[in-house]
Tab-separated table of C-alpha atoms in Angstrom:
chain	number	residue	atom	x	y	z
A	1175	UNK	CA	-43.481	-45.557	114.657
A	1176	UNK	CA	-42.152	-44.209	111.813
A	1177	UNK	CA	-38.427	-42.150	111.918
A	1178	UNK	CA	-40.444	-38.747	110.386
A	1179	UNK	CA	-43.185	-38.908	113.676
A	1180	UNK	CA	-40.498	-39.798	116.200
A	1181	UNK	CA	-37.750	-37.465	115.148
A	1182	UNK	CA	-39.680	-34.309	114.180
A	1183	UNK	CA	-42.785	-34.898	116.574
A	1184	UNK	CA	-42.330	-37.357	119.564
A	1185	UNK	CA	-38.775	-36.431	120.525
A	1186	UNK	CA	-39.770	-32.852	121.350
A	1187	UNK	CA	-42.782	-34.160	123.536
A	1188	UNK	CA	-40.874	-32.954	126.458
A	1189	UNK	CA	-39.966	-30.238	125.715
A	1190	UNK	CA	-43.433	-29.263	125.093
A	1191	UNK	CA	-44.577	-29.869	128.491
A	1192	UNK	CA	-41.359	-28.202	130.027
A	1193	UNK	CA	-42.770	-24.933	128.265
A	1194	UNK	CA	-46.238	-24.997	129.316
A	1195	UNK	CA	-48.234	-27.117	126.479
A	1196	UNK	CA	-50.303	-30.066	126.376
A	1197	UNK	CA	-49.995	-32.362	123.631
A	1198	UNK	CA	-52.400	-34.899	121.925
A	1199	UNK	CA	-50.837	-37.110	119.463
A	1200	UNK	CA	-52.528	-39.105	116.484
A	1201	UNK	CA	-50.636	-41.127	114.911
A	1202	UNK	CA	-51.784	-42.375	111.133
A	1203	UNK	CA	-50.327	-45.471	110.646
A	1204	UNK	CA	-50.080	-48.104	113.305
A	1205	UNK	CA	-47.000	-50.132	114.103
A	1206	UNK	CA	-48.881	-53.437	112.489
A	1207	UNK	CA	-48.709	-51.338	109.251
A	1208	UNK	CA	-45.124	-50.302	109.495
A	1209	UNK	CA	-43.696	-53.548	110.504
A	1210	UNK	CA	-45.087	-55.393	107.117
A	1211	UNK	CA	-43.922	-52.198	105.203
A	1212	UNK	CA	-40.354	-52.951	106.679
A	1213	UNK	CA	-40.860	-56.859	106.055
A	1214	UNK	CA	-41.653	-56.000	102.536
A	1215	UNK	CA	-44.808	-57.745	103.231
A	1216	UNK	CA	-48.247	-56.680	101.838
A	1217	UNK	CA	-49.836	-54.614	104.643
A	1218	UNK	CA	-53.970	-56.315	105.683
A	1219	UNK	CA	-55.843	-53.943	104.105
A	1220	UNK	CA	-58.568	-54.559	107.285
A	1221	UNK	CA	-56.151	-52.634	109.077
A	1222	UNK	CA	-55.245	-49.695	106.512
A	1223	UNK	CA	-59.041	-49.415	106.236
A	1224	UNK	CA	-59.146	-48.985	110.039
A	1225	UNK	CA	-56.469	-46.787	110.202
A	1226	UNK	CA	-58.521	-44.483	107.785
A	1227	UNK	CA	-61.644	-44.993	110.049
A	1228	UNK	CA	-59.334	-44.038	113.338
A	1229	UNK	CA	-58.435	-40.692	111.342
A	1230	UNK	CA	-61.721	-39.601	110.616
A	1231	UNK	CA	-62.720	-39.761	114.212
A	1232	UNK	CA	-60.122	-37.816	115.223
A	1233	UNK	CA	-60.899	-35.122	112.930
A	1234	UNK	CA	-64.799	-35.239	114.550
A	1235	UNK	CA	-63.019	-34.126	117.967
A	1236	UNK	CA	-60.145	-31.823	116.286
A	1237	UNK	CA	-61.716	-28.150	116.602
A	1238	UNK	CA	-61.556	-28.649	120.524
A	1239	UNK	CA	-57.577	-27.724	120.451
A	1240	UNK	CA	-56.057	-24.661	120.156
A	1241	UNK	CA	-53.618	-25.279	117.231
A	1242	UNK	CA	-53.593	-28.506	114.727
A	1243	UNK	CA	-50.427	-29.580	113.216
A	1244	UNK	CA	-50.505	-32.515	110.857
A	1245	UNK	CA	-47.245	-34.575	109.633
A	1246	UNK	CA	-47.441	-34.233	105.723
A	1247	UNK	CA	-51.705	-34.874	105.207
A	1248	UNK	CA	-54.501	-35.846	106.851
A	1249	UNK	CA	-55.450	-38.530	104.893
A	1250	UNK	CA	-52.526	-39.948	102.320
A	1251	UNK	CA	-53.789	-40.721	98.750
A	1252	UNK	CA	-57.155	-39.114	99.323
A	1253	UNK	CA	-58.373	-35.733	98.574
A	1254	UNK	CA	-57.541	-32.578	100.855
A	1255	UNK	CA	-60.963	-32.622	101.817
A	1256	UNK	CA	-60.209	-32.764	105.633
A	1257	UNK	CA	-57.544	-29.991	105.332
A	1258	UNK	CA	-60.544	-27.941	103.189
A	1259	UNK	CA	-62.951	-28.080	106.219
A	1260	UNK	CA	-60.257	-27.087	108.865
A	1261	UNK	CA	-59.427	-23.898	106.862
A	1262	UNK	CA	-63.511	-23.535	106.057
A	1263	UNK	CA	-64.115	-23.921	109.967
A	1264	UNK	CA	-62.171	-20.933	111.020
A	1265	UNK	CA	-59.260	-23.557	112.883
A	1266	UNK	CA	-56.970	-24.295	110.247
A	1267	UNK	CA	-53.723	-26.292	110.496
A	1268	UNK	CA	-50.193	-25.912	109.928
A	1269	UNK	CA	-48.396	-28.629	108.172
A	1270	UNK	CA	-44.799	-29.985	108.244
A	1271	UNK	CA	-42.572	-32.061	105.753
A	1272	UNK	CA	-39.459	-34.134	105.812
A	1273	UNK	CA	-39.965	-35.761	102.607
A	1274	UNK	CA	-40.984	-34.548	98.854
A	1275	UNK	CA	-44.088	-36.357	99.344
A	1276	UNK	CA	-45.578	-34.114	96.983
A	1277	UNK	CA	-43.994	-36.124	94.418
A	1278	UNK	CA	-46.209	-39.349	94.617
A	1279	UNK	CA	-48.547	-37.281	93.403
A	1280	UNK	CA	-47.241	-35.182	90.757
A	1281	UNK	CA	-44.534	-37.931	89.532
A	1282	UNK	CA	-46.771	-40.618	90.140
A	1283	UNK	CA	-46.640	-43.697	86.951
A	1284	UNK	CA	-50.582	-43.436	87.755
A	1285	UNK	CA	-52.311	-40.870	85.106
A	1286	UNK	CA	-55.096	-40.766	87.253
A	1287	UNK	CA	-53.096	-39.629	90.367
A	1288	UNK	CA	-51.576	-37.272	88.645
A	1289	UNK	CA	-54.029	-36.130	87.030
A	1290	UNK	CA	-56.768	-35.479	90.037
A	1291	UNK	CA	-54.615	-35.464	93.048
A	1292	UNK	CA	-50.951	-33.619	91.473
A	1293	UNK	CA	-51.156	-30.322	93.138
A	1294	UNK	CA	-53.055	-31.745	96.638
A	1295	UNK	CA	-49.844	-30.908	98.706
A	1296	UNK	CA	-49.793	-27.742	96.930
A	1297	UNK	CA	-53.209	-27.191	98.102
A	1298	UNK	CA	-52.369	-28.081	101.476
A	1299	UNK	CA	-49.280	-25.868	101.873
A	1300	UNK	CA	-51.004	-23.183	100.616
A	1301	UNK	CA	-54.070	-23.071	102.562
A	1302	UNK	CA	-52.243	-24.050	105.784
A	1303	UNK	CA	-51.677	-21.361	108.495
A	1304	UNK	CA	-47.504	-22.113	108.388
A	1305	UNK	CA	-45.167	-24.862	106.583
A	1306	UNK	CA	-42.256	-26.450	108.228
A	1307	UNK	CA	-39.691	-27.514	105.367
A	1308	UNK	CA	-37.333	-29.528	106.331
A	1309	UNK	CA	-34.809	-28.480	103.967
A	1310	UNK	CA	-34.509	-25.702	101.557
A	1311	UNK	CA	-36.042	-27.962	98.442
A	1312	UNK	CA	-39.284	-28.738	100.544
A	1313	UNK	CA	-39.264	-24.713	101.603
A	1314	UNK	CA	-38.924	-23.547	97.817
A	1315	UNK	CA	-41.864	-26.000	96.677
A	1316	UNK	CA	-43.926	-24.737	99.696
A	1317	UNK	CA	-42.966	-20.743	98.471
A	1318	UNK	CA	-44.098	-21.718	94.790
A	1319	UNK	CA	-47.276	-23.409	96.029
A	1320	UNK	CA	-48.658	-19.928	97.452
A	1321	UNK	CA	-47.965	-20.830	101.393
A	1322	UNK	CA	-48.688	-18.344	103.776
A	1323	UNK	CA	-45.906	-18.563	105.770
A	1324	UNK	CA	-42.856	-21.234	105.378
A	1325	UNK	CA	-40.242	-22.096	108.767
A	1326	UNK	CA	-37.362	-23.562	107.748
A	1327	UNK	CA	-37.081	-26.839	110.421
A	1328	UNK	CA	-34.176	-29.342	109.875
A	1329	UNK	CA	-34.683	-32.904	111.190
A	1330	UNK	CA	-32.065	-32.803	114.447
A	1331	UNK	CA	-30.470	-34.771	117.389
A	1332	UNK	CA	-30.583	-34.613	120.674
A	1333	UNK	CA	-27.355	-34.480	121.766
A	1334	UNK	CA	-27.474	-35.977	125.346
A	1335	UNK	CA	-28.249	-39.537	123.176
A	1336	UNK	CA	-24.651	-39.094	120.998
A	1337	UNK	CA	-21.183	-39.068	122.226
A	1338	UNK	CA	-18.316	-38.274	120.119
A	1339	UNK	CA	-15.697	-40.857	118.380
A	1340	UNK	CA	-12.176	-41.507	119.894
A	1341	UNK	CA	-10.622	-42.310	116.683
A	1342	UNK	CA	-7.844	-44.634	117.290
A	1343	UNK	CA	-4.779	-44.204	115.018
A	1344	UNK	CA	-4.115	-46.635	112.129
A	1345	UNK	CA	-6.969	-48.876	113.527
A	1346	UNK	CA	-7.758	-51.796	111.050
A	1347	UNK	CA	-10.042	-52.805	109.578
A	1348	UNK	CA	-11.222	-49.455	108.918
A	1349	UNK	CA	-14.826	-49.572	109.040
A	1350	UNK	CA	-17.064	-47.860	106.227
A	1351	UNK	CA	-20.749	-47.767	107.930
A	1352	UNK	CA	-23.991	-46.964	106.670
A	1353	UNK	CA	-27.201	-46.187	108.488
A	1354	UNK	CA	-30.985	-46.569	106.857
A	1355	UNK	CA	-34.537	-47.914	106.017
A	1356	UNK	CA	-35.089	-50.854	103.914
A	1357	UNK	CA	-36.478	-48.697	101.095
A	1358	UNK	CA	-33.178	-46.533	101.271
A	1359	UNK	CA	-30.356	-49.850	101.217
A	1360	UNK	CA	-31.230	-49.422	97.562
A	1361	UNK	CA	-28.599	-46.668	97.250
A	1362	UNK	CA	-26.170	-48.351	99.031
A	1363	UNK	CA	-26.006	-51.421	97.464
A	1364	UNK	CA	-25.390	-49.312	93.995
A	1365	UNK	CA	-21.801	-48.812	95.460
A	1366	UNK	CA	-21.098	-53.164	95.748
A	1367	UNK	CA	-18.856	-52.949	92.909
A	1368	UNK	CA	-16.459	-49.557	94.593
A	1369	UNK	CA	-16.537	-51.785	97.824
A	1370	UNK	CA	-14.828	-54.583	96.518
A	1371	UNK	CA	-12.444	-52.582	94.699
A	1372	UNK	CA	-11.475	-50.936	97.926
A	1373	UNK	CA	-11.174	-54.295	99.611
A	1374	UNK	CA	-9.090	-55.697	97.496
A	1375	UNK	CA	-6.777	-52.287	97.970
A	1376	UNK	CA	-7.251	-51.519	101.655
A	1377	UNK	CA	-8.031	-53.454	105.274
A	1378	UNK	CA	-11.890	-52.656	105.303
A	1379	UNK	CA	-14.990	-53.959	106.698
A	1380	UNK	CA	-18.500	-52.413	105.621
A	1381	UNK	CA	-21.315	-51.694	108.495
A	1382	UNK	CA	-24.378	-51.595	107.503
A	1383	UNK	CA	-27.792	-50.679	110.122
A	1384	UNK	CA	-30.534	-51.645	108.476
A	1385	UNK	CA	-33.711	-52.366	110.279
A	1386	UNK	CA	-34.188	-55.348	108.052
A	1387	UNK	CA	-35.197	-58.682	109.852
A	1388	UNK	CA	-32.553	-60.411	107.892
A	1389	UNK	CA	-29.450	-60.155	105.510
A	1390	UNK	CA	-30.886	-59.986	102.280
A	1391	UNK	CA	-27.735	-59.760	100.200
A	1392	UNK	CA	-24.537	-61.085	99.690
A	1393	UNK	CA	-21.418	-59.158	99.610
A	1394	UNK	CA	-17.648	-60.426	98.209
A	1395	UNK	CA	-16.577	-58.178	100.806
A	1396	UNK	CA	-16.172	-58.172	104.643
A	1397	UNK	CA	-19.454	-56.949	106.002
A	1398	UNK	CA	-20.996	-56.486	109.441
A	1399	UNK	CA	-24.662	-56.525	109.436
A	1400	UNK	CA	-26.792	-55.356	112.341
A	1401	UNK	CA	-30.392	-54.714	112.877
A	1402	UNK	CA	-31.546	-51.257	113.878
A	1403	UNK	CA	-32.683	-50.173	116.923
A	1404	UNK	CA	-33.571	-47.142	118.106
A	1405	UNK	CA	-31.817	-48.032	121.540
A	1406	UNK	CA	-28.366	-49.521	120.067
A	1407	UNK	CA	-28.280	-46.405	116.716
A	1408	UNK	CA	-25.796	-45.028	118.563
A	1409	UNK	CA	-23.647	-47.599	119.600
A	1410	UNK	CA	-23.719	-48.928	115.809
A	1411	UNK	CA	-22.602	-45.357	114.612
A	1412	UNK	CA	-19.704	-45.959	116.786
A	1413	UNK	CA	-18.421	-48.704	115.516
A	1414	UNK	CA	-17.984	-46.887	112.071
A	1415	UNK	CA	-14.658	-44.928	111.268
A	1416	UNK	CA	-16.053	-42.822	108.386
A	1417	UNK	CA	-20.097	-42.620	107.378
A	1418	UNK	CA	-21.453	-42.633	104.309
A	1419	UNK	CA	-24.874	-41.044	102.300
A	1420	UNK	CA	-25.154	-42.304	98.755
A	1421	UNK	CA	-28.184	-41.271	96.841
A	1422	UNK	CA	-28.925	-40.505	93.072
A	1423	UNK	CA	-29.911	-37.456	91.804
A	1424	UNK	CA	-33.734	-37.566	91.421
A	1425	UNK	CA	-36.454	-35.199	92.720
A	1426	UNK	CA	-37.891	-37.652	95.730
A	1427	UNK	CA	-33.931	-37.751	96.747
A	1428	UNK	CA	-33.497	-33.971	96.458
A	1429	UNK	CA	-35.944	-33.792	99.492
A	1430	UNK	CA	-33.855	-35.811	102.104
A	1431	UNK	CA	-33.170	-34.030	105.000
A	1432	UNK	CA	-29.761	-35.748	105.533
A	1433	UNK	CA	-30.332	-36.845	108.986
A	1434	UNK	CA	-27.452	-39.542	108.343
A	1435	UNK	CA	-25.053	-37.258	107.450
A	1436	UNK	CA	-25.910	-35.197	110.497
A	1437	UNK	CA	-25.877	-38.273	112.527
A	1438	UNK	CA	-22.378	-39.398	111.493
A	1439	UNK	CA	-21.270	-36.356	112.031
A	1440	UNK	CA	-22.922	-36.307	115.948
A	1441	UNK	CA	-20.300	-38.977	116.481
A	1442	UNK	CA	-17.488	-37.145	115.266
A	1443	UNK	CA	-16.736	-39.128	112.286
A	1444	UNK	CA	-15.954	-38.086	108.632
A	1445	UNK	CA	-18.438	-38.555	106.142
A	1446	UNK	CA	-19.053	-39.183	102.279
A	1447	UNK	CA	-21.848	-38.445	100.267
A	1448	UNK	CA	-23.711	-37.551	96.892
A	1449	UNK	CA	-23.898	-33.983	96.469
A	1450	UNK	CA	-28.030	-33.941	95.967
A	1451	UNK	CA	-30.437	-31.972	98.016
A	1452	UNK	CA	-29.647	-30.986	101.636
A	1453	UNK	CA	-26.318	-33.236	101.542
A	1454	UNK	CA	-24.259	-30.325	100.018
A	1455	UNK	CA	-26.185	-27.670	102.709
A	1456	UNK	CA	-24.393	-30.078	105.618
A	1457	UNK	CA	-21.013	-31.399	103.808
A	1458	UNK	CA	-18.323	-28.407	103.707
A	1459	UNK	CA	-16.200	-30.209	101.129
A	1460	UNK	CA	-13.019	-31.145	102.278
A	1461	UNK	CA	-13.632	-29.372	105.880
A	1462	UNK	CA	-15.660	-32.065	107.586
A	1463	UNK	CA	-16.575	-34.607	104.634
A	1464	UNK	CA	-16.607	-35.139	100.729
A	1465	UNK	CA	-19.009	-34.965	98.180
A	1466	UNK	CA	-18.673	-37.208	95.568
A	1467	UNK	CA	-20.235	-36.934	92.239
A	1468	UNK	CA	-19.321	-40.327	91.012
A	1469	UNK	CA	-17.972	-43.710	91.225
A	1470	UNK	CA	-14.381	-42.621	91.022
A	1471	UNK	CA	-15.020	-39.940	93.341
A	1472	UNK	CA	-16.391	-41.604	95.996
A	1473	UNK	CA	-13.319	-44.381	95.305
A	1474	UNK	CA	-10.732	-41.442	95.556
A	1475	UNK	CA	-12.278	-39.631	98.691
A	1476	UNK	CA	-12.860	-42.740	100.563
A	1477	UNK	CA	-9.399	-43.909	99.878
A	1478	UNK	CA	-8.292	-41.014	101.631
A	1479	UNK	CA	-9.999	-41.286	104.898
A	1480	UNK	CA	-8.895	-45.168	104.895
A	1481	UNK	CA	-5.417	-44.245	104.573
A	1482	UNK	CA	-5.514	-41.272	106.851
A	1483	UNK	CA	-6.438	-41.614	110.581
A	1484	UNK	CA	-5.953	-38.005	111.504
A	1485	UNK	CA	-8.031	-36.728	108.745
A	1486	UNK	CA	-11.360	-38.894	109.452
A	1487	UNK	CA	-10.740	-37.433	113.418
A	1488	UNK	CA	-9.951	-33.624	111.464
A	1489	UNK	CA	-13.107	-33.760	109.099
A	1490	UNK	CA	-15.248	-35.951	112.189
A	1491	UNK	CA	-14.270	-33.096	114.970
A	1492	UNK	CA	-15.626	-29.986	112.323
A	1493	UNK	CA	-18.623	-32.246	111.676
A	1494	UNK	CA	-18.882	-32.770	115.225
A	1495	UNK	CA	-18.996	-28.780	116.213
A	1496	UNK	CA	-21.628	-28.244	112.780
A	1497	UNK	CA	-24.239	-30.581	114.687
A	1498	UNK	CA	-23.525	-28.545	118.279
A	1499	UNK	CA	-24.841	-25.363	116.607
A	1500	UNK	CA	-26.957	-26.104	113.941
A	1501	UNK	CA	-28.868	-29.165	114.389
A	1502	UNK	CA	-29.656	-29.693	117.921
A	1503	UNK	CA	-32.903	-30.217	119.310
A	1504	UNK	CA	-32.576	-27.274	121.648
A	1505	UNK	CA	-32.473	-24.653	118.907
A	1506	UNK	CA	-35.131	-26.617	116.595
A	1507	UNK	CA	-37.728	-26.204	119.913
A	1508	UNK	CA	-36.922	-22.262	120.197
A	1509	UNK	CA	-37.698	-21.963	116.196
A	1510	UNK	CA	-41.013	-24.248	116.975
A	1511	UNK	CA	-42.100	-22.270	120.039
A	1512	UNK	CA	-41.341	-18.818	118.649
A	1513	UNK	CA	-43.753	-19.616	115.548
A	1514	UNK	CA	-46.547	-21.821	117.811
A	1515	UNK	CA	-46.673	-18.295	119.939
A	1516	UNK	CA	-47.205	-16.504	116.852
A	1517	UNK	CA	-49.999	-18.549	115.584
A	1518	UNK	CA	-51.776	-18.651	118.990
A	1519	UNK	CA	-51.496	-14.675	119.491
């Protein structure tokens, strides 16, 4: 599945039927789709087709539940006219975002898309019965688009799955890691150039998680590759001794919800990143990582956590006690149940 439905949907499954509710879940996309997506292979448009198909028939048997909530749209790159009906029936829907998928609509290089489809998330925030933003860019787009009512609802951990670092002093290599997708190693391999540098200055190794099937790089620097798993995430994060968010300053980036960052920091370790979107709402600069605006920032603040053992465990124990009380699971659920009792009177 993909990370948006398992960490802002599936992960709170029991939690939901701790408190009383029963859940029916509908997934778009099956895991045929996702796995070409991820293999940069051209997904069989038999099954996109079908997955289409699958949606519409859940929408047939939708008005027998109490309360719909749909991940981002009903039906991507087609009209809102399923969200239309459910606000014409009487149900309605809420809606939830982790992404700035509003964006490959109104920025799409398509005229036509952005021409006829450009304000459908608008649409859909607006005539939904709540929003949950992910981040304070997603909320302010949902508050200009007319919404009703917008829940601010950071993507979070459950802590029972993390433990925290035991940073050992003047360990070596030191190891720089990085966690993502294959369509976010983009950003990190923008850096190739400050790694080497570093290399060539310091004992380091670079880790990179990637849930690609294979290497599909070289580096002229010591790297450890592994793939992701959803099982061994944790373990990987482990490994690293500071964690690292690159990303360039453009509006689809501005809508990250910095789940990295907030996973790093889970682990108790330090972390670097770009100061766009909700990266500078979790980094406290220089109290439990760095932001760095450019190349010879991120070459100055990462120098410093190489060469300094009890700052990474300083900076990793303050990111450490962020993630306790901000973004747990636990205190997402309480914000989702408070605003599900609302809706259902």
């Amino acid at each position: 599945m993909g990370a948006s439905s398992r960490l802002r949907t599936y992960q709170f499954l029991p939690l939901w039927k701790e408190a009383g509710y029963e859940v029916t879940l509908s997934p778009f996309f099956n895991d045929a789709y996702l796995n070409a997506v991820y293999a940069h292979r051209k997904p069989n448009i038999l099954n996109v087709v079908g997955c289409y198909f699958r949606r519409l028939g859940v929408l047939l048997t939708a008005f027998r539940y109490e309360l719909i909530w749909i991940e981002k749209e009903a039906f991507p790159f087609l009209p809102s006219y399923a969200e239309w009906i459910l606000e014409k029936s009487g149900k309605g829907y809420v809606v939830d975002y982790d992404d700035a998928v509003f964006h490959n609509y109104d920025q799409s290089p398509n005229w036509l898309v952005r021409t006829w489809m450009g304000d459908k998330i608008d649409w859909v925030m607006r005539h939904s019965r709540m929003v949950f933003a992910g981040n304070t860019y997603l909320q302010d787009r949902a508050i200009l688009a007319g919404a009703k009512s917008v829940t601010l609802l950071p993507t979070v951990i459950q802590p029972t799955r993390y433990r925290k670092k035991a940073h050992a002093q003047d360990s070596k290599p030191v190891t720089i890691g990085w966690i993502g997708s294959p369509t976010t190693l983009k950003y990190l391999l923008k850096l190739k150039p400050l790694f080497k540098r570093l290399a060539e200055k310091f004992e380091i190794e670079v880790l990179i998680v990637n849930a690609e099937p294979a290497k599909p790089v070289d580096f002229d620097f010591p790297t450890k590759w592994i793939s992701w798993s959803e099982a061994g995430e944790v373990e990987a994060i482990l490994m690293m001794d500071i964690g690292i968010m690159p990303l360039p300053d453009n509006k689809w980036e501005r809508g990250k919800c910095a789940y990295k960052l907030i996973q790093y920091m889970a682990c108790g370790l330090p972390v670097v990143a770009s100061p766009v979107g909700m990266n500078v709402e979790v980094v406290s600069h220089g109290k439990n990582g760095f932001l760095a605006r450019d190349r010879k920032e991120w070459e100055y603040y990462l120098g410093e956590l190489i060469q300094d053992s009890s700052l990474r465990k300083q900076l990793g124990d303050e990111g450490f006690e962020l993630v306790q009380q901000r973004y747990t699971i636990s205190r997402n659920f309480e914000v989702m149940k408070e605003a599900v009792r609302k809706l259902l009177g």
